[in-house]
């Protein structure tokens, strides 16, 4: 039962678009990721995904509704099955709350796919 | 699907130790609370509880291990069934991840008990 410093955890992350497992709580996971530029369009069939911006700016694009732009301290829940594309402008540190097993690229084919979140050092 | 500003949400909360439901994600809830001074010793039998400090300082006391003091941007997961007492020094704004149905006072008898989280205005 150790505390986690978000600043220190983000400082330890080097790769972009690579979720790192920070905490597990009731079968869900807090994951941390550094992001830069545009990710891939995708959706997660079985899982809602909460985005919370720790630093920077993240725009989340949707196919059938207006984009949502999140600044530091702003959050959005993307409901399961909703196609979306996160775009960091130009970079953002983000916290995700979703099932541990959720794959970052969802149903998309992309070389940034990561089957399992990394552990923080 | 509206975004949430943590600063604006906390500004809208007037009562202490009264969790407000901010978001729901995969059956879990993000709740926000303003805290001041000591809460009651309690545990939650069926639910882990993640604390993340948005502002201020929160010390979490335990019966059988050392206290953990959280500053802004620090988090801790209290496992289910673990007796704990949150103490804000002197005030803190905190974000909780836990089941929506978790009662703030757990198994304790306290007049700050709130059976259901309030909705944000």
Short mmCIF file of C-alpha atoms in Angstrom, two decimals:
data_model
loop_
_atom_site.label_atom_id
_atom_site.label_comp_id
_atom_site.label_asym_id
_atom_site.label_seq_id
_atom_site.Cartn_x
_atom_site.Cartn_y
_atom_site.Cartn_z
CA UNK A 1 0.00 0.00 0.00
CA UNK A 2 2.37 2.71 -1.27
CA UNK A 3 1.37 6.15 -2.34
CA UNK A 4 1.87 7.26 -5.91
CA UNK A 5 3.10 10.68 -7.02
CA UNK A 6 1.66 11.48 -10.43
CA UNK A 7 4.49 13.92 -11.21
CA UNK A 8 7.16 11.36 -10.36
CA UNK A 9 5.35 8.62 -12.25
CA UNK A 10 5.01 10.69 -15.41
CA UNK A 11 8.68 11.69 -15.14
CA UNK A 12 9.59 7.99 -15.25
CA UNK A 13 7.71 7.36 -18.51
CA UNK A 14 9.73 7.72 -21.71
CA UNK A 15 7.55 6.36 -24.52
CA UNK A 16 4.51 8.06 -26.01
CA UNK A 17 1.09 6.36 -26.25
CA UNK A 18 2.22 3.57 -23.93
CA UNK A 19 -0.13 3.17 -20.95
CA UNK A 20 1.57 2.32 -17.67
CA UNK A 21 -0.34 0.61 -14.88
CA UNK A 22 -0.37 2.90 -11.84
CA UNK A 23 -3.06 1.42 -9.58
CA UNK A 24 -5.73 -1.26 -9.50
CA UNK A 25 -9.02 -0.70 -7.74
CA UNK A 26 -12.06 -2.99 -7.85
CA UNK A 27 -10.93 -4.66 -11.06
CA UNK A 28 -10.35 -1.36 -12.81
CA UNK A 29 -7.02 0.26 -13.49
CA UNK A 30 -5.50 3.70 -13.34
CA UNK A 31 -3.11 3.98 -16.25
CA UNK A 32 -0.75 6.83 -17.08
CA UNK A 33 0.42 7.77 -20.56
CA UNK A 34 2.44 10.44 -22.26
CA UNK A 35 0.89 11.45 -25.55
CA UNK A 36 2.10 13.42 -28.56
CA UNK A 37 0.20 14.26 -31.73
CA UNK A 38 -2.57 12.10 -33.15
CA UNK A 39 -3.38 8.55 -32.07
CA UNK A 40 -5.41 6.09 -34.16
CA UNK A 41 -9.21 6.08 -34.57
CA UNK A 42 -10.56 3.22 -32.48
CA UNK A 43 -13.24 2.08 -30.07
CA UNK A 44 -13.43 -0.26 -27.07
CA UNK A 45 -16.44 -2.54 -27.34
CA UNK A 46 -16.70 -3.59 -23.74
CA UNK A 47 -15.26 -0.71 -21.76
CA UNK A 48 -15.92 2.91 -20.95
CA UNK A 49 -12.73 4.98 -20.81
CA UNK A 50 -12.17 7.98 -18.58
CA UNK A 51 -9.54 10.52 -19.65
CA UNK A 52 -8.15 13.02 -17.13
CA UNK A 53 -5.49 15.46 -18.31
CA UNK A 54 -2.58 15.91 -15.89
CA UNK A 55 -0.67 18.39 -18.07
CA UNK A 56 -0.95 19.73 -21.58
CA UNK A 57 -3.91 19.67 -23.95
CA UNK A 58 -5.73 16.65 -25.36
CA UNK A 59 -8.41 16.92 -28.04
CA UNK A 60 -10.70 13.90 -28.38
CA UNK A 61 -12.28 13.64 -31.81
CA UNK A 62 -15.52 11.80 -32.55
CA UNK A 63 -17.14 10.67 -35.78
CA UNK A 64 -20.63 11.86 -35.03
CA UNK A 65 -20.31 14.70 -32.56
CA UNK A 66 -18.11 17.70 -31.89
CA UNK A 67 -14.56 17.28 -30.63
CA UNK A 68 -13.90 17.81 -26.93
CA UNK A 69 -10.70 19.59 -25.90
CA UNK A 70 -9.39 18.84 -22.43
CA UNK A 71 -6.96 21.05 -20.55
CA UNK A 72 -5.14 20.22 -17.32
CA UNK A 73 -7.64 19.13 -14.65
CA UNK A 74 -10.42 18.32 -17.13
CA UNK A 75 -11.90 14.88 -17.72
CA UNK A 76 -14.23 13.08 -20.11
CA UNK A 77 -15.76 9.61 -20.16
CA UNK A 78 -15.88 8.02 -23.63
CA UNK A 79 -18.65 5.41 -23.49
CA UNK A 80 -17.92 1.87 -24.65
CA UNK A 81 -18.30 1.35 -28.38
CA UNK A 82 -17.76 5.01 -29.24
CA UNK A 83 -15.21 5.56 -31.98
CA UNK A 84 -12.75 8.26 -30.98
CA UNK A 85 -9.30 9.61 -31.74
CA UNK A 86 -7.19 11.31 -29.06
CA UNK A 87 -4.91 14.06 -30.35
CA UNK A 88 -2.35 15.69 -28.05
CA UNK A 89 -1.60 19.32 -28.90
CA UNK A 90 1.34 19.05 -28.95
CA UNK A 91 1.87 16.85 -25.89
CA UNK A 92 -0.16 15.79 -22.88
CA UNK A 93 0.22 13.65 -19.79
CA UNK A 94 -3.01 11.77 -19.22
CA UNK A 95 -4.56 9.51 -16.62
CA UNK A 96 -6.92 6.77 -17.83
CA UNK A 97 -9.44 4.88 -15.75
CA UNK A 98 -10.58 1.70 -17.46
CA UNK A 99 -10.31 -2.10 -17.12
CA UNK A 100 -6.73 -3.31 -16.79
CA UNK A 101 -7.26 -5.51 -19.84
CA UNK A 102 -8.35 -2.71 -22.19
CA UNK A 103 -5.98 -2.50 -25.15
CA UNK A 104 -4.89 1.04 -26.04
CA UNK A 105 -5.73 0.73 -29.74
CA UNK A 106 -9.09 -0.97 -29.18
CA UNK A 107 -10.38 -2.47 -32.44
CA UNK A 108 -7.79 -0.71 -34.62
CA UNK A 109 -4.70 -2.11 -36.30
CA UNK A 110 -1.81 0.14 -35.32
CA UNK A 111 1.83 -0.45 -34.53
CA UNK A 112 1.44 1.40 -31.24
CA UNK A 113 -0.78 -1.41 -29.97
CA UNK A 114 0.17 -2.63 -26.54
CA UNK A 115 -1.53 -5.79 -25.37
CA UNK A 116 -0.84 -5.16 -21.70
CA UNK A 117 -0.04 -1.96 -19.83
CA UNK A 118 3.55 -1.55 -18.72
CA UNK A 119 4.43 -1.44 -15.06
CA UNK A 120 5.80 1.77 -13.65
CA UNK A 121 9.47 1.53 -12.64
CA UNK B 1 -20.84 13.23 -22.92
CA UNK B 2 -19.74 16.50 -21.34
CA UNK B 3 -16.30 17.26 -20.04
CA UNK B 4 -15.76 17.95 -16.37
CA UNK B 5 -13.50 20.61 -14.92
CA UNK B 6 -12.24 19.51 -11.53
CA UNK B 7 -11.63 23.12 -10.42
CA UNK B 8 -15.15 24.20 -11.36
CA UNK B 9 -16.67 21.10 -9.79
CA UNK B 10 -14.87 21.60 -6.48
CA UNK B 11 -15.86 25.27 -6.51
CA UNK B 12 -19.50 24.18 -6.66
CA UNK B 13 -19.25 21.99 -3.55
CA UNK B 14 -20.11 23.64 -0.26
CA UNK B 15 -20.32 20.86 2.33
CA UNK B 16 -17.39 18.96 3.83
CA UNK B 17 -17.14 15.14 3.78
CA UNK B 18 -20.00 14.90 1.28
CA UNK B 19 -19.01 12.93 -1.84
CA UNK B 20 -20.44 14.25 -5.09
CA UNK B 21 -20.78 11.95 -8.09
CA UNK B 22 -18.69 13.36 -10.94
CA UNK B 23 -18.49 10.48 -13.45
CA UNK B 24 -19.45 6.84 -13.87
CA UNK B 25 -17.22 4.42 -15.73
CA UNK B 26 -17.65 0.64 -15.94
CA UNK B 27 -19.81 0.53 -12.83
CA UNK B 28 -17.33 2.54 -10.80
CA UNK B 29 -17.66 6.17 -9.83
CA UNK B 30 -15.46 9.21 -9.63
CA UNK B 31 -16.57 11.17 -6.59
CA UNK B 32 -15.33 14.55 -5.42
CA UNK B 33 -15.30 15.76 -1.83
CA UNK B 34 -14.10 18.70 0.18
CA UNK B 35 -12.61 17.59 3.47
CA UNK B 36 -11.67 19.38 6.69
CA UNK B 37 -10.15 17.91 9.85
CA UNK B 38 -10.67 14.32 10.93
CA UNK B 39 -13.26 11.94 9.51
CA UNK B 40 -14.45 8.78 11.30
CA UNK B 41 -12.55 5.48 11.54
CA UNK B 42 -14.24 3.06 9.13
CA UNK B 43 -13.75 0.36 6.52
CA UNK B 44 -15.52 -0.73 3.34
CA UNK B 45 -15.98 -4.48 3.28
CA UNK B 46 -16.58 -4.93 -0.42
CA UNK B 47 -14.73 -2.10 -2.06
CA UNK B 48 -11.24 -0.79 -2.61
CA UNK B 49 -11.05 3.00 -2.44
CA UNK B 50 -8.61 5.17 -4.35
CA UNK B 51 -7.82 8.61 -2.96
CA UNK B 52 -6.25 11.28 -5.20
CA UNK B 53 -5.57 14.71 -3.70
CA UNK B 54 -6.54 17.63 -5.95
CA UNK B 55 -5.47 20.34 -3.47
CA UNK B 56 -4.36 20.48 0.13
CA UNK B 57 -3.02 17.71 2.33
CA UNK B 58 -4.75 14.50 3.40
CA UNK B 59 -3.30 12.11 5.96
CA UNK B 60 -4.74 8.61 5.95
CA UNK B 61 -4.35 6.83 9.27
CA UNK B 62 -4.34 3.04 9.70
CA UNK B 63 -4.66 0.81 12.74
CA UNK B 64 -1.82 -1.52 11.91
CA UNK B 65 0.59 0.40 9.73
CA UNK B 66 2.08 3.86 9.41
CA UNK B 67 -0.01 6.80 8.30
CA UNK B 68 0.29 7.93 4.69
CA UNK B 69 0.25 11.66 3.96
CA UNK B 70 -0.87 12.70 0.49
CA UNK B 71 -0.13 16.06 -1.09
CA UNK B 72 -1.60 17.47 -4.28
CA UNK B 73 -1.15 15.00 -7.14
CA UNK B 74 -0.55 11.99 -4.87
CA UNK B 75 -2.79 8.94 -4.64
CA UNK B 76 -3.27 5.83 -2.51
CA UNK B 77 -5.48 2.75 -2.82
CA UNK B 78 -6.96 1.58 0.48
CA UNK B 79 -7.82 -2.11 0.00
CA UNK B 80 -11.29 -3.35 0.89
CA UNK B 81 -11.75 -4.21 4.53
CA UNK B 82 -8.89 -1.99 5.72
CA UNK B 83 -9.85 0.25 8.62
CA UNK B 84 -8.70 3.81 7.96
CA UNK B 85 -9.33 7.39 9.00
CA UNK B 86 -8.82 10.27 6.57
CA UNK B 87 -7.66 13.52 8.19
CA UNK B 88 -7.43 16.73 6.15
CA UNK B 89 -4.73 19.12 7.33
CA UNK B 90 -6.46 21.51 7.52
CA UNK B 91 -8.47 21.11 4.30
CA UNK B 92 -8.20 19.08 1.12
CA UNK B 93 -10.09 18.59 -2.11
CA UNK B 94 -10.04 14.90 -2.98
CA UNK B 95 -11.07 12.66 -5.82
CA UNK B 96 -12.27 9.12 -5.01
CA UNK B 97 -12.53 6.10 -7.35
CA UNK B 98 -14.83 3.47 -5.91
CA UNK B 99 -18.21 1.84 -6.57
CA UNK B 100 -21.03 4.37 -6.83
CA UNK B 101 -22.82 2.53 -4.01
CA UNK B 102 -19.97 2.82 -1.49
CA UNK B 103 -21.14 4.73 1.59
CA UNK B 104 -18.68 7.34 2.83
CA UNK B 105 -18.70 6.16 6.45
CA UNK B 106 -18.42 2.46 5.58
CA UNK B 107 -19.23 0.33 8.63
CA UNK B 108 -19.13 3.26 11.08
CA UNK B 109 -21.98 5.08 12.76
CA UNK B 110 -21.47 8.78 12.13
CA UNK B 111 -23.78 11.69 11.46
CA UNK B 112 -21.83 12.56 8.32
CA UNK B 113 -23.05 9.32 6.74
CA UNK B 114 -24.41 9.82 3.25
CA UNK B 115 -26.22 6.85 1.74
CA UNK B 116 -25.88 8.07 -1.84
CA UNK B 117 -23.43 10.52 -3.38
CA UNK B 118 -24.85 13.90 -4.28
CA UNK B 119 -25.00 15.03 -7.88
CA UNK B 120 -22.85 17.93 -8.96
CA UNK B 121 -24.89 21.04 -9.80
#
